[in-house]
mmCIF file of C-alpha atoms in Angstrom:
data_model
loop_
_atom_site.group_PDB
_atom_site.id
_atom_site.type_symbol
_atom_site.label_atom_id
_atom_site.label_comp_id
_atom_site.label_asym_id
_atom_site.label_seq_id
_atom_site.Cartn_x
_atom_site.Cartn_y
_atom_site.Cartn_z
ATOM 1 C CA MET A 1 112.220 76.241 176.571
ATOM 2 C CA THR A 2 115.555 76.743 174.797
ATOM 3 C CA PRO A 3 115.972 75.966 171.069
ATOM 4 C CA PHE A 4 117.990 72.869 171.984
ATOM 5 C CA GLU A 5 115.538 70.927 174.137
ATOM 6 C CA SER A 6 114.206 68.785 171.311
ATOM 7 C CA PRO A 7 115.208 65.098 171.728
ATOM 8 C CA ARG A 8 116.368 64.817 168.126
ATOM 9 C CA HIS A 9 119.228 67.226 167.461
ATOM 10 C CA LEU A 10 122.933 67.279 167.976
ATOM 11 C CA GLY A 11 122.552 68.579 171.491
ATOM 12 C CA THR A 12 123.780 71.325 173.704
ATOM 13 C CA LEU A 13 127.003 70.516 175.437
ATOM 14 C CA PRO A 14 128.160 73.400 177.672
ATOM 15 C CA CYS A 15 131.613 71.953 178.060
ATOM 16 C CA SER A 16 133.324 74.694 180.021
ATOM 17 C CA PRO A 17 134.595 73.646 183.453
ATOM 18 C CA GLY A 18 131.984 74.212 186.086
ATOM 19 C CA GLY A 19 129.159 71.877 185.244
ATOM 20 C CA GLY A 20 126.224 71.632 182.904
ATOM 21 C CA VAL A 21 124.317 68.966 181.050
ATOM 22 C CA THR A 22 126.154 66.355 179.043
ATOM 23 C CA PHE A 23 124.562 64.376 176.213
ATOM 24 C CA ARG A 24 125.520 61.063 174.646
ATOM 25 C CA TYR A 25 126.434 61.204 170.973
ATOM 26 C CA SER A 26 124.985 57.903 169.763
ATOM 27 C CA ARG A 27 125.689 56.034 166.542
ATOM 28 C CA PRO A 28 123.809 57.263 163.459
ATOM 29 C CA SER A 29 120.339 55.685 163.192
ATOM 30 C CA ARG A 30 119.169 56.690 159.743
ATOM 31 C CA HIS A 31 119.686 59.123 156.860
ATOM 32 C CA ARG A 32 117.384 61.911 155.794
ATOM 33 C CA ARG A 33 117.378 65.015 153.643
ATOM 34 C CA SER A 34 118.101 68.341 155.257
ATOM 35 C CA SER A 35 117.233 71.874 154.159
ATOM 36 C CA GLU A 36 120.735 72.008 152.683
ATOM 37 C CA GLY A 37 119.474 69.506 150.088
ATOM 38 C CA SER A 38 122.001 66.697 150.602
ATOM 39 C CA ALA A 39 121.816 63.364 152.331
ATOM 40 C CA GLN A 40 122.731 63.838 155.985
ATOM 41 C CA THR A 41 123.048 61.789 159.102
ATOM 42 C CA SER A 42 120.490 62.035 161.875
ATOM 43 C CA VAL A 43 121.887 61.407 165.336
ATOM 44 C CA ASP A 44 120.147 60.461 168.568
ATOM 45 C CA ILE A 45 121.264 62.352 171.657
ATOM 46 C CA ARG A 46 119.414 61.494 174.835
ATOM 47 C CA PRO A 47 120.158 63.228 178.147
ATOM 48 C CA GLU A 48 119.418 60.087 180.097
ATOM 49 C CA HIS A 49 122.466 58.375 178.540
ATOM 50 C CA VAL A 50 125.196 59.687 180.816
ATOM 51 C CA THR A 51 128.025 57.193 181.193
ATOM 52 C CA SER A 52 131.789 57.453 180.882
ATOM 53 C CA GLN A 53 133.587 56.159 177.848
ATOM 54 C CA PHE A 54 134.976 57.429 174.555
ATOM 55 C CA GLY A 55 134.335 55.371 171.497
ATOM 56 C CA ASN A 56 133.555 55.401 167.796
ATOM 57 C CA CYS A 57 130.077 56.788 168.439
ATOM 58 C CA GLY A 58 131.486 59.995 169.928
ATOM 59 C CA LEU A 59 131.694 61.517 173.369
ATOM 60 C CA ILE A 60 129.946 60.087 176.389
ATOM 61 C CA ALA A 61 130.955 61.863 179.601
ATOM 62 C CA THR A 62 129.903 62.094 183.241
ATOM 63 C CA SER A 63 130.227 65.843 183.661
ATOM 64 C CA ALA A 64 130.923 69.014 181.696
ATOM 65 C CA ASP A 65 134.391 69.099 183.273
ATOM 66 C CA THR A 66 135.173 65.646 181.858
ATOM 67 C CA ALA A 67 133.648 66.564 178.504
ATOM 68 C CA TYR A 68 135.759 69.702 178.192
ATOM 69 C CA ARG A 69 138.996 67.850 178.999
ATOM 70 C CA GLU A 70 138.258 64.976 176.611
ATOM 71 C CA PHE A 71 137.271 67.265 173.747
ATOM 72 C CA MET A 72 140.239 69.592 174.003
ATOM 73 C CA THR A 73 143.007 67.073 173.693
ATOM 74 C CA ALA A 74 143.868 66.414 170.087
ATOM 75 C CA ALA A 75 144.122 67.702 166.573
ATOM 76 C CA THR A 76 141.235 67.357 164.192
ATOM 77 C CA THR A 77 142.386 65.915 160.842
ATOM 78 C CA PRO A 78 139.680 66.298 158.182
ATOM 79 C CA ASP A 79 139.762 63.769 155.340
ATOM 80 C CA VAL A 80 139.395 66.176 152.412
ATOM 81 C CA ALA A 81 143.053 66.569 151.372
ATOM 82 C CA GLY A 82 143.648 64.900 148.014
ATOM 83 C CA THR A 83 140.062 65.583 146.945
ATOM 84 C CA TYR A 84 139.398 69.288 147.433
ATOM 85 C CA PHE A 85 143.049 70.344 147.393
ATOM 86 C CA PRO A 86 146.402 68.563 146.975
ATOM 87 C CA ALA A 87 147.520 66.324 149.806
ATOM 88 C CA ASP A 88 151.240 66.874 149.106
ATOM 89 C CA PRO A 89 152.496 69.932 151.065
ATOM 90 C CA ASP A 90 154.739 71.240 148.280
ATOM 91 C CA GLU A 91 152.081 70.774 145.624
ATOM 92 C CA LEU A 92 149.495 72.443 147.852
ATOM 93 C CA HIS A 93 151.802 75.432 148.485
ATOM 94 C CA GLU A 94 152.405 75.887 144.751
ATOM 95 C CA THR A 95 148.702 75.516 143.955
ATOM 96 C CA VAL A 96 147.749 78.196 146.463
ATOM 97 C CA ARG A 97 150.553 80.487 145.319
ATOM 98 C CA THR A 98 149.385 80.149 141.732
ATOM 99 C CA LEU A 99 145.763 80.868 142.668
ATOM 100 C CA LEU A 100 146.796 84.030 144.533
ATOM 101 C CA SER A 101 149.226 85.291 141.913
ATOM 102 C CA ALA A 102 146.765 86.971 139.548
ATOM 103 C CA PRO A 103 144.577 88.704 142.166
ATOM 104 C CA ARG A 104 147.657 89.905 144.042
ATOM 105 C CA HIS A 105 148.961 91.464 140.839
ATOM 106 C CA GLN A 106 145.609 93.035 140.017
ATOM 107 C CA LEU A 107 145.334 94.549 143.486
ATOM 108 C CA SER A 108 148.835 96.008 143.224
ATOM 109 C CA GLU A 109 147.724 97.939 140.109
ATOM 110 C CA ASP A 110 144.237 98.885 141.317
ATOM 111 C CA ALA A 111 143.814 102.654 141.634
ATOM 112 C CA ASP A 112 140.439 102.430 143.433
ATOM 113 C CA PRO A 113 140.657 104.651 146.546
ATOM 114 C CA ASP A 114 138.553 102.149 148.497
ATOM 115 C CA ILE A 115 140.931 99.272 147.840
ATOM 116 C CA ASP A 116 142.566 99.628 151.228
ATOM 117 C CA ARG A 117 139.423 99.886 153.327
ATOM 118 C CA PRO A 118 139.731 97.299 156.096
ATOM 119 C CA VAL A 119 137.997 93.998 155.473
ATOM 120 C CA ALA A 120 135.768 92.817 158.323
ATOM 121 C CA ALA A 121 134.487 89.685 156.541
ATOM 122 C CA VAL A 122 134.604 87.770 153.312
ATOM 123 C CA LEU A 123 132.170 85.388 151.670
ATOM 124 C CA VAL A 124 133.861 82.664 149.634
ATOM 125 C CA PRO A 125 132.981 79.414 147.849
ATOM 126 C CA HIS A 126 133.987 75.965 149.141
ATOM 127 C CA SER A 127 134.207 73.705 146.106
ATOM 128 C CA SER A 128 137.518 72.117 145.189
ATOM 129 C CA TYR A 129 140.402 74.398 144.289
ATOM 130 C CA SER A 130 140.156 73.351 140.633
ATOM 131 C CA ARG A 131 136.530 74.538 140.515
ATOM 132 C CA SER A 132 136.306 77.553 142.832
ATOM 133 C CA GLY A 133 139.844 78.301 143.983
ATOM 134 C CA GLN A 134 140.330 81.220 141.615
ATOM 135 C CA VAL A 135 137.219 82.965 142.925
ATOM 136 C CA ALA A 136 138.127 82.328 146.560
ATOM 137 C CA ALA A 137 141.660 83.575 145.998
ATOM 138 C CA VAL A 138 140.365 87.007 144.950
ATOM 139 C CA ALA A 139 138.804 87.460 148.397
ATOM 140 C CA TYR A 140 141.875 86.178 150.220
ATOM 141 C CA ALA A 141 144.206 88.473 148.281
ATOM 142 C CA ARG A 142 141.960 91.385 149.278
ATOM 143 C CA LEU A 143 142.047 90.257 152.914
ATOM 144 C CA GLU A 144 145.851 89.924 152.780
ATOM 145 C CA ARG A 145 146.278 93.462 151.456
ATOM 146 C CA THR A 146 144.173 95.203 154.078
ATOM 147 C CA HIS A 147 144.590 93.084 157.180
ATOM 148 C CA PRO A 148 148.215 92.232 157.999
ATOM 149 C CA ALA A 149 147.359 92.169 161.705
ATOM 150 C CA VAL A 150 144.698 89.442 161.679
ATOM 151 C CA ARG A 151 145.229 86.976 164.526
ATOM 152 C CA ARG A 152 141.882 85.170 164.639
ATOM 153 C CA VAL A 153 139.443 83.917 161.985
ATOM 154 C CA VAL A 154 135.830 83.088 162.777
ATOM 155 C CA LEU A 155 135.030 80.535 160.077
ATOM 156 C CA LEU A 156 131.415 79.516 159.344
ATOM 157 C CA GLY A 157 130.162 77.058 156.725
ATOM 158 C CA PRO A 158 127.133 74.858 156.171
ATOM 159 C CA SER A 159 126.778 71.249 157.252
ATOM 160 C CA HIS A 160 126.680 68.874 154.306
ATOM 161 C CA HIS A 161 126.580 65.536 156.148
ATOM 162 C CA VAL A 162 124.962 65.956 159.572
ATOM 163 C CA THR A 163 121.599 67.436 160.456
ATOM 164 C CA LEU A 164 121.919 69.746 163.431
ATOM 165 C CA ARG A 165 120.247 72.646 165.133
ATOM 166 C CA GLY A 166 122.534 75.582 165.792
ATOM 167 C CA LEU A 167 126.311 75.756 165.323
ATOM 168 C CA ALA A 168 128.910 73.081 166.033
ATOM 169 C CA LEU A 169 132.487 73.510 167.247
ATOM 170 C CA PRO A 170 134.909 70.614 166.592
ATOM 171 C CA ALA A 171 136.653 68.434 169.099
ATOM 172 C CA GLY A 172 140.352 69.018 169.495
ATOM 173 C CA THR A 173 142.798 71.872 169.870
ATOM 174 C CA SER A 174 143.828 72.326 166.232
ATOM 175 C CA ILE A 175 142.981 71.426 162.632
ATOM 176 C CA SER A 176 145.641 69.740 160.527
ATOM 177 C CA THR A 177 146.152 70.468 156.843
ATOM 178 C CA PRO A 178 149.098 69.488 154.603
ATOM 179 C CA ALA A 179 150.318 73.060 155.158
ATOM 180 C CA GLY A 180 150.484 72.539 158.937
ATOM 181 C CA GLU A 181 148.261 72.766 161.943
ATOM 182 C CA VAL A 182 145.967 75.738 162.690
ATOM 183 C CA PRO A 183 145.215 76.170 166.413
ATOM 184 C CA ILE A 184 141.595 76.330 167.450
ATOM 185 C CA ASP A 185 141.083 79.436 169.541
ATOM 186 C CA ALA A 186 140.760 78.124 173.086
ATOM 187 C CA ASP A 187 139.534 81.450 174.498
ATOM 188 C CA ALA A 188 136.681 81.493 172.000
ATOM 189 C CA VAL A 189 135.734 77.915 172.768
ATOM 190 C CA ARG A 190 135.617 78.661 176.488
ATOM 191 C CA GLU A 191 133.558 81.776 175.838
ATOM 192 C CA LEU A 192 131.080 80.056 173.555
ATOM 193 C CA THR A 193 130.618 77.066 175.848
ATOM 194 C CA ALA A 194 130.564 79.023 179.124
ATOM 195 C CA THR A 195 127.675 78.768 181.547
ATOM 196 C CA THR A 196 126.049 81.499 183.582
ATOM 197 C CA PRO A 197 125.938 81.357 187.402
ATOM 198 C CA SER A 198 122.482 79.769 187.091
ATOM 199 C CA GLY A 199 123.927 76.973 184.944
ATOM 200 C CA ALA A 200 122.423 78.139 181.643
ATOM 201 C CA SER A 201 124.573 78.099 178.532
ATOM 202 C CA ARG A 202 125.800 81.560 177.556
ATOM 203 C CA CYS A 203 125.485 80.644 173.854
ATOM 204 C CA PRO A 204 122.769 77.944 173.634
ATOM 205 C CA GLN A 205 123.040 77.976 169.870
ATOM 206 C CA VAL A 206 126.581 76.512 170.065
ATOM 207 C CA ALA A 207 127.672 72.951 170.909
ATOM 208 C CA ILE A 208 130.886 71.019 170.618
ATOM 209 C CA ASN A 209 130.240 68.204 168.140
ATOM 210 C CA ALA A 210 133.028 66.199 166.547
ATOM 211 C CA GLN A 211 130.725 64.343 164.178
ATOM 212 C CA ALA A 212 129.488 67.529 162.505
ATOM 213 C CA HIS A 213 133.091 68.248 161.423
ATOM 214 C CA THR A 214 133.965 64.716 160.273
ATOM 215 C CA GLY A 215 134.415 64.807 156.522
ATOM 216 C CA GLU A 216 133.006 68.359 156.331
ATOM 217 C CA HIS A 217 134.864 70.231 153.590
ATOM 218 C CA SER A 218 133.250 73.678 153.701
ATOM 219 C CA LEU A 219 135.591 74.979 156.405
ATOM 220 C CA VAL A 220 138.783 73.033 155.819
ATOM 221 C CA VAL A 221 139.227 74.113 152.202
ATOM 222 C CA GLN A 222 139.665 77.691 153.403
ATOM 223 C CA LEU A 223 142.590 76.952 155.703
ATOM 224 C CA PRO A 224 145.495 76.489 153.224
ATOM 225 C CA LEU A 225 144.566 79.789 151.575
ATOM 226 C CA LEU A 226 144.391 81.523 154.939
ATOM 227 C CA GLN A 227 147.686 79.947 155.966
ATOM 228 C CA GLN A 228 149.391 81.585 153.003
ATOM 229 C CA VAL A 229 147.880 85.086 153.245
ATOM 230 C CA LEU A 230 147.964 85.536 157.017
ATOM 231 C CA GLY A 231 150.670 85.282 159.635
ATOM 232 C CA PRO A 232 150.122 82.999 162.642
ATOM 233 C CA PHE A 233 146.405 82.867 163.473
ATOM 234 C CA THR A 234 143.863 80.889 165.407
ATOM 235 C CA VAL A 235 140.524 79.729 164.051
ATOM 236 C CA VAL A 236 137.008 79.423 165.468
ATOM 237 C CA PRO A 237 135.531 76.780 163.101
ATOM 238 C CA LEU A 238 131.720 76.546 163.218
ATOM 239 C CA VAL A 239 129.611 74.199 161.153
ATOM 240 C CA VAL A 240 126.195 75.788 160.790
ATOM 241 C CA GLY A 241 122.943 73.868 160.777
ATOM 242 C CA ARG A 242 119.468 75.305 161.339
ATOM 243 C CA ALA A 243 120.205 78.662 162.957
ATOM 244 C CA THR A 244 118.476 82.021 162.759
ATOM 245 C CA PRO A 245 120.247 85.081 161.424
ATOM 246 C CA ALA A 246 120.042 86.655 164.886
ATOM 247 C CA GLU A 247 121.705 83.629 166.541
ATOM 248 C CA ILE A 248 124.641 83.894 164.122
ATOM 249 C CA ALA A 249 124.875 87.693 164.248
ATOM 250 C CA ASP A 250 124.808 87.637 168.054
ATOM 251 C CA LEU A 251 127.668 85.144 168.071
ATOM 252 C CA LEU A 252 129.702 87.337 165.732
ATOM 253 C CA ASP A 253 129.042 90.345 167.996
ATOM 254 C CA LEU A 254 130.483 88.354 170.867
ATOM 255 C CA LEU A 255 133.621 87.231 169.012
ATOM 256 C CA VAL A 256 134.507 90.185 166.762
ATOM 257 C CA THR A 257 135.547 93.107 168.926
ATOM 258 C CA ASP A 258 138.565 94.568 167.101
ATOM 259 C CA PRO A 259 140.364 94.401 163.726
ATOM 260 C CA SER A 260 142.478 91.406 164.754
ATOM 261 C CA THR A 261 139.471 89.111 164.207
ATOM 262 C CA VAL A 262 137.871 88.634 160.806
ATOM 263 C CA VAL A 263 134.906 86.576 159.652
ATOM 264 C CA VAL A 264 134.959 84.066 156.787
ATOM 265 C CA VAL A 265 131.633 82.629 155.643
ATOM 266 C CA THR A 266 131.589 79.896 152.997
ATOM 267 C CA THR A 267 128.875 78.956 150.556
ATOM 268 C CA ASP A 268 128.369 77.814 147.025
ATOM 269 C CA LEU A 269 125.454 79.257 145.064
ATOM 270 C CA SER A 270 123.136 77.556 142.568
ATOM 271 C CA ARG A 271 123.691 73.840 142.096
ATOM 272 C CA HIS A 272 123.147 71.485 139.157
ATOM 273 C CA LEU A 273 121.484 73.963 136.826
ATOM 274 C CA ARG A 274 122.271 74.602 133.162
ATOM 275 C CA TYR A 275 124.937 77.299 132.749
ATOM 276 C CA GLU A 276 122.531 79.957 131.471
ATOM 277 C CA ASP A 277 120.012 79.283 134.249
ATOM 278 C CA ALA A 278 122.722 79.216 136.924
ATOM 279 C CA ARG A 279 124.066 82.591 135.861
ATOM 280 C CA ALA A 280 120.595 84.141 135.935
ATOM 281 C CA VAL A 281 119.809 82.685 139.381
ATOM 282 C CA ASP A 282 123.179 83.669 140.802
ATOM 283 C CA GLU A 283 122.862 87.237 139.555
ATOM 284 C CA VAL A 284 119.684 87.595 141.608
ATOM 285 C CA THR A 285 121.276 85.925 144.623
ATOM 286 C CA ILE A 286 124.388 88.099 144.521
ATOM 287 C CA ALA A 287 122.305 91.256 144.169
ATOM 288 C CA GLN A 288 120.279 90.143 147.156
ATOM 289 C CA ILE A 289 123.453 89.582 149.248
ATOM 290 C CA VAL A 290 125.214 92.797 148.230
ATOM 291 C CA GLY A 291 122.056 94.845 148.666
ATOM 292 C CA SER A 292 121.153 93.150 151.971
ATOM 293 C CA HIS A 293 117.704 92.500 150.521
ATOM 294 C CA GLY A 294 116.150 89.779 152.665
ATOM 295 C CA ALA A 295 117.096 86.224 153.527
ATOM 296 C CA LEU A 296 118.372 83.646 151.035
ATOM 297 C CA ASN A 297 116.883 80.181 150.817
ATOM 298 C CA HIS A 298 118.816 76.953 150.451
ATOM 299 C CA GLU A 299 118.003 76.629 146.780
ATOM 300 C CA GLN A 300 119.967 79.817 146.204
ATOM 301 C CA ALA A 301 122.946 78.868 148.415
ATOM 302 C CA CYS A 302 123.838 75.770 150.398
ATOM 303 C CA GLY A 303 125.196 78.130 153.062
ATOM 304 C CA ALA A 304 122.066 80.283 153.208
ATOM 305 C CA SER A 305 122.004 80.143 157.009
ATOM 306 C CA PRO A 306 125.502 81.498 157.674
ATOM 307 C CA VAL A 307 125.124 84.005 154.824
ATOM 308 C CA ASN A 308 121.874 85.333 156.315
ATOM 309 C CA GLY A 309 123.570 85.687 159.687
ATOM 310 C CA LEU A 310 126.494 87.518 158.097
ATOM 311 C CA THR A 311 124.077 89.840 156.274
ATOM 312 C CA LEU A 312 122.343 90.823 159.521
ATOM 313 C CA TRP A 313 125.682 91.354 161.280
ATOM 314 C CA ALA A 314 126.932 93.476 158.383
ATOM 315 C CA VAL A 315 123.825 95.663 158.539
ATOM 316 C CA ARG A 316 124.243 96.097 162.292
ATOM 317 C CA HIS A 317 127.807 97.330 161.810
ATOM 318 C CA ARG A 318 127.221 99.301 158.581
ATOM 319 C CA LEU A 319 129.638 97.221 156.578
ATOM 320 C CA SER A 320 129.821 97.679 152.810
ATOM 321 C CA PRO A 321 129.501 94.446 150.779
ATOM 322 C CA ARG A 322 131.277 94.418 147.424
ATOM 323 C CA LEU A 323 131.335 91.699 144.800
ATOM 324 C CA LEU A 324 134.942 90.738 143.961
ATOM 325 C CA GLY A 325 134.358 87.901 141.527
ATOM 326 C CA GLN A 326 132.007 85.147 140.396
ATOM 327 C CA SER A 327 132.079 82.076 138.164
ATOM 328 C CA CYS A 328 130.619 78.602 137.872
ATOM 329 C CA SER A 329 132.155 75.182 137.719
ATOM 330 C CA SER A 330 131.854 74.950 133.925
ATOM 331 C CA ALA A 331 134.823 77.332 133.791
ATOM 332 C CA ALA A 332 136.860 74.440 135.181
ATOM 333 C CA GLY A 333 135.623 72.066 132.487
ATOM 334 C CA ASP A 334 132.512 70.682 134.233
ATOM 335 C CA ASP A 335 129.442 69.698 132.272
ATOM 336 C CA SER A 336 127.687 72.981 131.386
ATOM 337 C CA SER A 337 124.307 71.349 131.911
ATOM 338 C CA ARG A 338 124.991 70.807 135.670
ATOM 339 C CA VAL A 339 127.079 73.610 137.120
ATOM 340 C CA VAL A 340 127.719 75.048 140.586
ATOM 341 C CA GLY A 341 127.813 78.815 141.101
ATOM 342 C CA HIS A 342 130.547 80.635 143.051
ATOM 343 C CA ALA A 343 131.068 84.194 144.276
ATOM 344 C CA ALA A 344 133.499 86.141 146.438
ATOM 345 C CA ILE A 345 132.306 89.155 148.377
ATOM 346 C CA ALA A 346 134.223 91.428 150.764
ATOM 347 C CA TYR A 347 132.591 93.333 153.630
ATOM 348 C CA THR A 348 134.575 96.460 154.448
ATOM 349 C CA ARG A 349 134.569 99.091 157.152
ATOM 350 C CA LYS A 350 134.884 102.806 156.454
ATOM 351 C CA ASP A 351 138.281 102.998 158.129
ATOM 352 C CA HIS A 352 140.461 101.230 160.675
ATOM 353 C CA ASP A 353 138.897 103.160 163.539
ATOM 354 C CA SER A 354 135.246 102.349 162.738
ATOM 355 C CA TRP A 355 134.578 99.807 165.469
#
C-alpha cells in the first residue's frame, strides 16, 4: 500500500501523459486543526468520481492525459499581494531594494574567507515583509553573492490552509507577482508526476493540487526577493503537508543535480509567545537545526516538515548550515506578549566542485 491510498487526503494525481489514476477534487466538507496548528480545510477525494468538467471545486478529469493538459494551461495568481508585500510594482521593487541594501553592504565588507562558499540551500521566514523581510533579505543577499548562475529554485513551505499528505505542486505554468511572472519548471513537473512502465507514480509523495496553493503565502512571499537577486529562473513550488524527512530529501536528490538549482525552505519559528520565552525557544530550535540534532516539531516551527527534510538532505550531502540572522515580530512593532520568531540559515558546500 502506498502512503496515498487513504480515502481522506489530497490525492495522488500522476498527471504526466501516459495514464494513471485521476481523482476528483471535491468541495471542502469541513474544517479541522492540522499538525501545523492552524485551521485548515479537509477535502474529499474519491477515486470513483471520475467525470470530465472543470469547476470551482477543482479538477475532475477522465484521464491523466486530460489532467496534465488542463493543469498546465494558466498562471497561478496568489492573493497575498497587498497583505504580505506591496501590490504596487514600483513600491514592491523599492521595498525589496531597501531590504537588500544593508545585507548587500555588509557582505561587501565581510572578510570571512568562507563568505563565497557556494550556497546549496537557504532557510528563510515567510511572514510579511514588514515583520520578517529584513531577516529573509540576509539569506537572499548571501545567495546572490555566491550563486550568479542559478536557473532553478526548488521552493518548499508548509501548508497553512489545507490538510494534505505529501507535497503539492500548483496548477498552471507560472506564478504571477507584481514584479512579473515566474515560470514553473515544466521539466520538474513532468519528472515529479511521471509514471513507471508498470503505471506506478515515480514520486508518490507528490501531487498536483491547485487548492493547496490557493491563498498560501509561505511560498509566494519569497518570489519578489528571488526576482531581484537572481537572473531569469524557473521555480518548483511545493506546499508541504505530512511528509517524512526521507520523502522530502529523496525529492531534493532527484531535482538538485548541479549548482544551477538551489533549494529554498520557508518556515517561521515560535508563535504567539512572550518575547523572552520566544527567544529562549528559538535559540534551542536554531541550535537544533544548525547542529542537525534531530527532528523539529510543529510547536517549534510551522514548517517543521520541510525543515526536517532539508536537514536530512544537508547531512547526506555534507552541507554546512550557518545562522545568518534572527529576530522576532516585536522588532517590527508587534505586541511583545505574542511574537513570531524568524531565522535565516544558509547551507553551503565546500567549493563549487563538491557535487
